[in-house]
Coordinates of C-alpha atoms in Angstrom, one line a residue:
M132 CA 0.1 0.0 0.0
F133 CA 2.8 2.4 0.7
H134 CA 4.0 2.6 -2.9
F135 CA 0.5 3.9 -3.8
F136 CA 1.2 6.8 -1.4
L137 CA 4.4 7.6 -3.3
I138 CA 2.6 7.4 -6.6
F139 CA -0.2 9.8 -5.2
L140 CA 2.4 12.3 -3.9
S141 CA 4.3 12.3 -7.1
F142 CA 1.2 13.3 -9.0
F143 CA 0.2 16.1 -6.7
P144 CA 0.7 19.5 -8.3
F145 CA 3.0 21.4 -5.8
T146 CA 4.7 23.1 -8.7
I147 CA 1.8 25.2 -9.5
V148 CA 2.9 27.5 -6.7
F149 CA 5.9 28.6 -8.7
S150 CA 6.0 30.3 -12.1
S151 CA 8.3 29.2 -14.7
H152 CA 7.6 31.8 -17.5
S153 CA 9.4 35.1 -18.0
C154 CA 8.2 38.7 -18.2
T155 CA 9.2 41.6 -20.3
T156 CA 9.3 45.3 -19.6
S157 CA 8.8 46.4 -23.2
T158 CA 5.8 46.5 -25.7
S159 CA 5.6 47.9 -29.1
T160 CA 4.3 51.3 -27.7
K161 CA 5.9 51.5 -24.2
T162 CA 8.8 50.6 -22.0
F163 CA 8.4 50.0 -18.3
E164 CA 10.8 49.9 -15.3
K165 CA 9.8 46.6 -13.7
C166 CA 8.1 43.5 -14.7
M167 CA 7.0 40.2 -12.9
P168 CA 5.5 36.8 -14.0
L169 CA 2.3 36.1 -12.3
P170 CA 1.7 32.7 -10.6
S171 CA -1.0 31.3 -12.9
Q172 CA -2.4 31.3 -16.5
D173 CA 1.0 32.2 -17.8
A174 CA 0.2 35.8 -17.2
S175 CA 2.6 38.7 -16.3
I176 CA 2.7 42.5 -15.7
A177 CA 5.1 45.3 -16.2
W178 CA 4.9 48.7 -14.6
T179 CA 6.5 52.0 -13.8
F180 CA 5.5 53.7 -10.5
H181 CA 6.0 57.5 -10.1
P182 CA 6.4 58.1 -6.4
H183 CA 6.2 62.0 -6.7
N184 CA 2.5 61.7 -7.6
A185 CA 1.8 58.1 -6.8
T186 CA 0.9 57.2 -10.3
L187 CA 1.1 53.7 -11.5
D188 CA 1.6 53.1 -15.3
M189 CA 1.1 49.4 -16.1
V190 CA 0.4 46.7 -18.6
F191 CA -0.9 43.2 -18.1
F192 CA -0.1 40.3 -20.4
G193 CA -2.8 37.7 -20.6
S194 CA -4.4 35.3 -23.1
F195 CA -7.8 34.1 -24.3
I196 CA -9.0 30.5 -23.9
S197 CA -11.9 30.9 -26.3
P198 CA -12.6 33.1 -29.5
S199 CA -15.8 34.2 -27.7
G200 CA -14.2 34.6 -24.3
W201 CA -12.8 37.4 -22.1
V202 CA -9.6 38.4 -20.3
G203 CA -9.8 40.6 -17.3
F204 CA -7.3 42.3 -14.9
G205 CA -7.9 44.6 -11.9
I206 CA -6.9 45.8 -8.5
N207 CA -8.7 45.1 -5.2
P208 CA -8.1 48.0 -3.0
N209 CA -9.1 46.2 0.2
S210 CA -7.9 42.4 0.1
P211 CA -6.4 39.7 -2.1
E212 CA -9.6 38.2 -3.4
M213 CA -11.9 38.4 -6.3
T214 CA -14.8 39.9 -4.6
G215 CA -14.3 43.8 -4.5
T216 CA -11.9 44.0 -7.5
R217 CA -12.1 46.9 -9.8
A218 CA -11.4 45.3 -13.2
L219 CA -11.0 46.2 -16.8
I220 CA -12.2 43.3 -19.0
A221 CA -11.5 42.8 -22.7
F222 CA -13.6 40.7 -25.1
P223 CA -14.9 40.8 -28.6
D224 CA -17.8 43.2 -29.2
P225 CA -20.9 41.1 -29.8
N226 CA -21.9 43.4 -32.6
S227 CA -18.8 44.3 -34.5
G228 CA -16.4 41.6 -33.3
Q229 CA -13.7 44.1 -32.4
L230 CA -11.8 44.1 -29.2
V231 CA -13.5 46.2 -26.5
L232 CA -12.4 47.0 -23.0
L233 CA -14.9 47.9 -20.3
P234 CA -14.8 48.5 -16.5
Y235 CA -16.5 46.3 -14.1
I236 CA -16.8 46.1 -10.2
I237 CA -16.9 42.5 -9.0
D238 CA -19.4 42.5 -6.1
P239 CA -20.6 39.4 -4.1
S240 CA -23.8 39.0 -6.1
V241 CA -21.7 38.3 -9.2
K242 CA -19.5 35.8 -7.3
F243 CA -22.5 33.7 -6.4
Q244 CA -24.1 34.3 -9.9
K245 CA -27.1 35.9 -8.4
S246 CA -27.0 38.7 -11.2
P247 CA -25.0 39.2 -14.4
L248 CA -21.9 41.2 -14.3
L249 CA -22.7 44.6 -15.8
S250 CA -20.2 47.5 -16.7
K251 CA -20.1 50.4 -14.4
P252 CA -17.6 53.3 -13.8
L253 CA -14.8 52.5 -11.4
D254 CA -14.5 54.3 -8.1
I255 CA -10.6 54.3 -8.3
H256 CA -8.6 57.0 -9.9
L257 CA -8.2 55.4 -13.4
L258 CA -6.5 58.0 -15.5
A259 CA -6.3 55.9 -18.8
S260 CA -6.9 52.4 -20.1
S261 CA -6.6 50.6 -23.4
S262 CA -6.1 47.1 -24.8
T263 CA -4.5 45.5 -27.7
L264 CA -3.9 42.0 -29.2
Y265 CA -0.4 40.8 -29.8
G266 CA 0.2 41.2 -33.6
G267 CA -1.5 44.5 -34.0
K268 CA -4.7 45.4 -36.0
M269 CA -4.6 42.3 -38.0
A270 CA -4.7 40.0 -35.0
T271 CA -7.9 38.1 -34.3
I272 CA -9.3 36.7 -31.1
H273 CA -8.8 33.0 -30.6
N274 CA -7.9 30.3 -28.1
G275 CA -4.4 31.4 -27.0
A276 CA -4.4 34.8 -28.5
T277 CA -2.2 37.1 -26.3
I278 CA -3.7 40.4 -25.1
Q279 CA -2.1 43.5 -23.4
I280 CA -4.3 45.7 -21.1
Y281 CA -2.8 49.0 -20.3
A282 CA -4.0 51.2 -17.3
T283 CA -2.6 54.3 -15.7
L284 CA -4.0 55.1 -12.2
K285 CA -3.4 57.1 -9.1
L286 CA -2.7 55.2 -6.0
V287 CA -3.2 56.3 -2.3
S288 CA 0.2 57.5 -1.5
N289 CA 0.5 55.4 1.7
K290 CA -0.7 52.2 0.1
T291 CA 1.9 51.4 -2.4
K292 CA 3.5 48.5 -0.5
N293 CA 0.8 45.9 -1.0
V294 CA -1.1 46.3 -4.0
H295 CA -3.6 43.4 -4.7
F296 CA -3.7 42.5 -8.3
V297 CA -6.4 40.0 -9.6
W298 CA -6.8 38.7 -13.1
N299 CA -8.8 35.8 -14.8
R300 CA -10.3 34.7 -18.1
G301 CA -13.5 33.0 -19.2
I302 CA -14.9 31.2 -22.2
Y303 CA -18.0 33.2 -22.9
V304 CA -19.6 36.6 -23.0
Q305 CA -23.3 37.0 -22.7
G306 CA -24.1 40.4 -24.5
Y307 CA -21.7 42.6 -22.5
S308 CA -21.7 40.5 -19.5
P309 CA -18.8 38.2 -19.0
T310 CA -19.8 34.7 -17.6
I311 CA -18.2 32.8 -14.8
H312 CA -14.6 31.6 -15.4
P313 CA -13.5 28.0 -15.0
T314 CA -12.9 27.0 -11.3
N315 CA -9.9 24.9 -11.4
I316 CA -7.0 25.7 -8.9
N317 CA -5.1 27.9 -11.4
D318 CA -8.2 29.9 -11.9
L319 CA -8.9 30.4 -8.3
S320 CA -5.5 31.3 -7.4
S321 CA -5.1 34.2 -9.9
I322 CA -4.1 36.8 -7.3
A323 CA -0.8 38.4 -6.3
T324 CA 0.1 41.0 -3.8
I325 CA 3.0 43.2 -5.1
D326 CA 5.1 46.1 -3.6
V327 CA 5.1 48.3 -6.7
L328 CA 7.8 50.5 -5.2
S329 CA 10.4 47.7 -4.7
G330 CA 8.9 45.2 -7.2
S331 CA 8.8 42.3 -4.7
Q332 CA 5.8 40.0 -4.3
A333 CA 4.4 39.3 -1.0
I334 CA 4.8 35.7 0.0
C335 CA 1.4 35.2 1.7
H336 CA -0.4 34.1 -1.4
N337 CA 2.2 31.5 -2.3
N338 CA 1.9 30.2 1.3
F339 CA -1.9 30.1 0.7
L340 CA -1.4 27.8 -2.3
T341 CA 1.2 25.7 -0.4
L342 CA -1.2 25.1 2.5
K343 CA -3.9 24.4 0.1
N344 CA -1.9 21.5 -1.5
V345 CA -0.6 20.3 1.9
H346 CA -4.3 20.3 3.0
G347 CA -5.3 18.2 0.1
V348 CA -2.5 15.7 0.4
I349 CA -2.8 15.1 4.2
N350 CA -6.5 14.6 4.2
S351 CA -6.5 12.4 1.1
I352 CA -4.1 10.1 2.9
S353 CA -5.5 10.2 6.3
W354 CA -9.3 10.3 5.9
G355 CA -9.2 8.7 2.4
V356 CA -6.8 5.8 2.9
I357 CA -5.5 5.4 6.5
L358 CA -8.8 5.3 8.2
P359 CA -10.4 2.9 5.7
L360 CA -7.3 0.7 6.1
G361 CA -7.9 0.7 9.9
A362 CA -11.4 -0.4 9.3
V363 CA -10.3 -3.2 7.2
T364 CA -7.7 -4.4 9.7
A365 CA -10.4 -4.6 12.5
R366 CA -12.8 -6.4 10.4
Y367 CA -10.5 -9.2 9.0
L368 CA -7.4 -9.4 11.4
R369 CA -9.6 -10.1 14.5
H370 CA -10.6 -13.5 13.1
V371 CA -7.0 -14.6 12.8
E372 CA -6.7 -16.6 16.0
S373 CA -2.9 -16.8 15.9
L374 CA -2.7 -12.9 16.3
G375 CA -4.6 -12.8 19.6
P376 CA -5.1 -9.2 20.8
T377 CA -2.5 -8.0 18.5
W378 CA -5.1 -7.1 15.9
F379 CA -6.6 -4.6 18.3
Y380 CA -3.4 -2.9 18.8
V381 CA -2.7 -2.7 15.1
H382 CA -6.3 -1.4 14.4
A383 CA -5.9 1.2 17.2
G384 CA -2.5 2.3 16.0
V385 CA -3.5 2.7 12.5
Q386 CA -6.8 4.7 13.3
L387 CA -5.0 7.0 15.8
S388 CA -2.4 7.8 13.3
G389 CA -5.0 8.5 10.7
I390 CA -7.0 10.8 13.2
L391 CA -3.8 12.6 14.2
L392 CA -2.9 13.3 10.6
G393 CA -6.5 14.1 9.8
T394 CA -6.6 16.7 12.6
I395 CA -3.6 18.5 11.1
G396 CA -5.4 18.5 7.7
F397 CA -8.6 19.8 9.3
A398 CA -6.6 22.6 11.2
I399 CA -5.0 23.6 7.8
G400 CA -8.5 23.8 6.3
I401 CA -9.7 26.0 9.1
R402 CA -6.7 28.2 8.5
L403 CA -7.4 28.3 4.7
G404 CA -10.9 29.5 5.3
Q405 CA -9.6 32.3 7.6
L406 CA -7.1 33.3 4.7
S407 CA -10.0 33.3 2.0
P408 CA -13.1 34.9 3.5
G409 CA -14.5 35.4 0.1
R410 CA -14.3 31.8 -1.0
V411 CA -16.9 29.4 0.4
Y412 CA -17.1 25.8 -0.4
G413 CA -20.2 24.8 1.7
L414 CA -20.5 21.2 0.8
H415 CA -16.8 20.4 1.3
R416 CA -16.6 22.4 4.5
N417 CA -19.7 20.7 6.0
L418 CA -18.5 17.3 5.0
G419 CA -15.1 18.0 6.6
I420 CA -16.6 19.1 9.9
A421 CA -18.9 16.1 10.0
T422 CA -16.1 13.7 9.4
F423 CA -13.8 15.3 11.9
V424 CA -16.6 15.2 14.7
L425 CA -17.3 11.5 13.8
G426 CA -13.5 10.9 14.0
M427 CA -13.3 12.5 17.4
L428 CA -16.3 10.6 18.8
Q429 CA -14.6 7.5 17.6
T430 CA -11.4 8.2 19.3
L431 CA -13.1 9.2 22.6
A432 CA -14.9 5.8 22.4
L433 CA -11.5 4.1 23.1
F434 CA -11.4 5.6 26.5
F435 CA -14.8 4.3 27.5
R436 CA -14.5 0.8 26.0
P437 CA -16.4 -1.8 28.4
K438 CA -14.9 -5.1 29.3
T439 CA -16.1 -8.1 27.4
T440 CA -18.2 -9.1 30.3
N441 CA -19.9 -5.9 30.7
K442 CA -23.7 -5.9 29.7
F443 CA -23.2 -2.6 27.8
R444 CA -20.4 -4.1 25.6
K445 CA -22.9 -4.9 22.7
Y446 CA -24.2 -1.4 22.7
W447 CA -20.7 0.1 22.6
K448 CA -19.8 -2.3 19.7
S449 CA -22.9 -1.0 17.8
Y450 CA -22.0 2.5 18.4
H451 CA -18.4 2.0 17.5
H452 CA -19.2 0.3 14.2
F453 CA -21.9 2.8 13.1
V454 CA -19.7 5.9 13.9
G455 CA -16.7 4.3 12.4
Y456 CA -18.1 3.3 9.1
G457 CA -20.0 6.6 8.9
C458 CA -16.6 8.5 9.3
V459 CA -15.0 6.4 6.6
V460 CA -17.7 6.8 4.2
L461 CA -17.9 10.6 4.7
G462 CA -14.2 10.9 4.7
V463 CA -13.8 9.2 1.3
V464 CA -16.8 11.2 -0.1
N465 CA -15.2 14.4 1.0
V466 CA -11.8 13.4 -0.6
F467 CA -13.6 13.3 -4.0
Q468 CA -15.3 16.5 -3.2
G469 CA -11.8 18.0 -2.4
F470 CA -10.6 17.1 -5.8
E471 CA -13.4 18.9 -7.5
V472 CA -12.8 22.1 -5.2
M473 CA -9.1 22.1 -6.3
G474 CA -10.0 21.6 -10.0
E475 CA -8.4 18.1 -10.0
G476 CA -11.6 16.2 -11.0
R477 CA -10.0 14.7 -14.1
S478 CA -6.3 14.7 -13.0
Y479 CA -3.8 12.1 -12.5
V480 CA -3.9 12.9 -8.8
K481 CA -7.4 11.7 -8.6
L482 CA -6.5 8.7 -10.8
A483 CA -3.8 7.8 -8.4
Y484 CA -6.1 7.9 -5.4
C485 CA -8.8 6.0 -7.2
L486 CA -6.2 3.2 -7.9
C487 CA -5.2 3.2 -4.2
L488 CA -8.7 3.1 -3.0
S489 CA -9.8 0.5 -5.6
T490 CA -6.9 -1.8 -4.4
L491 CA -8.0 -1.4 -0.9
I492 CA -11.6 -2.3 -1.9
G493 CA -10.4 -5.2 -4.0
V494 CA -8.4 -6.7 -1.0
S495 CA -11.5 -6.2 1.3
V496 CA -13.7 -8.0 -1.1
A497 CA -11.4 -10.9 -1.3
L498 CA -11.0 -11.1 2.5
E499 CA -14.8 -10.8 2.9
V500 CA -15.4 -13.8 0.5
N501 CA -12.7 -15.8 2.3
S502 CA -14.3 -15.0 5.7
W503 CA -17.7 -16.1 4.6
V504 CA -16.3 -19.3 3.1
V505 CA -14.6 -20.0 6.5
F506 CA -17.7 -19.1 8.5
C507 CA -19.9 -21.4 6.3
R508 CA -17.5 -24.2 6.6
K509 CA -17.3 -23.8 10.4
A510 CA -21.0 -23.6 10.7
K511 CA -21.4 -26.8 8.7
E512 CA -18.9 -28.6 10.7
D513 CA -20.6 -27.4 14.0
K514 CA -24.0 -28.8 12.7
M515 CA -22.5 -32.1 11.8
R516 CA -20.8 -32.3 15.1
R517 CA -24.1 -31.6 16.9
E518 CA -25.7 -34.3 14.9
G519 CA -22.8 -36.7 15.7
L520 CA -21.7 -37.2 12.1
I521 CA -18.2 -36.1 13.0
G522 CA -16.3 -36.3 16.2
S523 CA -14.6 -33.6 18.1
S524 CA -11.4 -34.3 16.2
G525 CA -13.2 -33.4 12.9
K526 CA -13.2 -37.0 11.7
F527 CA -16.3 -38.8 10.5
S528 CA -17.9 -41.3 13.0
G529 CA -20.5 -44.0 12.7
S530 CA -20.8 -47.9 12.3
S531 CA -19.4 -49.5 9.4
H532 CA -21.5 -51.8 7.2
G533 CA -20.2 -55.0 5.9

């Protein structure tokens, strides 16, 4: 089973935190002082900051993912998240097909798709803006087409150290309303906080992505593999007479290690929620809380385990089985829900986990069949022993006929 853990870890996309593409300070019309590759979507920015009047002259380099799609870039004056961003969004005009650039404010109603995104004037000091496709006037909008969005704005003089840049892209525009963008992890992590004066990027967002990946790995292994493995050891090892009480210590050790690791993953999940107040994954969060509560109840049950002669032992066993299997089922379901949240629903990461889980299920089915075969054979032997057809040694008895 351990080698499946290694396969699973090898597929997990820790590399998304880092950016491998380069940036440029020059375009066909302007030259800027600084540039920086952004951590997702192969995007980058270049800028010149004028401290004497707190003016930021900048260009964003992005790319379309659909000929009818959109590319947007903006600044959130309050926090590193999509909600509250003042954005400039470029897309083909539905009437003429020419590239247009319009201002939008991303409010919470748009995030939850309660209303369409409508263009409105920005409440920041935007002095100028424009957009152009790479290749000039002869360029066309297509999947992969590169766009440059220019903007000049005046910042608040004491708020130049941490400027929150937000960008994204989508596949469709309904009229003049861009529709929701894809929700894989790269699209949900298109945020960067930059000190425009020094040109350095704040590390908090990279830490967020690292925490998110660690959260996914730890919880997939603990709730999704170790705890089911512990349930399997309890069900099948206890019937191996040569092990004696050893099976219980193996079961308890596996389950406690899974709970300990799962608690760490749960705590990281709580921290992720604190770091991203604008992102709510209701189903994943509720399943996680329910799984954690059941895991804690199961752990506490070890301290109140009655002796085998106690009359309440059978009730404790029923409780232990019900809560244990409930925890395992919810844990596995939430692992798959986590893959969807991280945009890994069709990835090799999920494939590796499915391979690991299916192997465990296959072993369980084989052991279950074997246990039923042994059970039926023993039941048949006990019945024949009661009827006197076989002796206590297991040999057939009866008179011979000659």
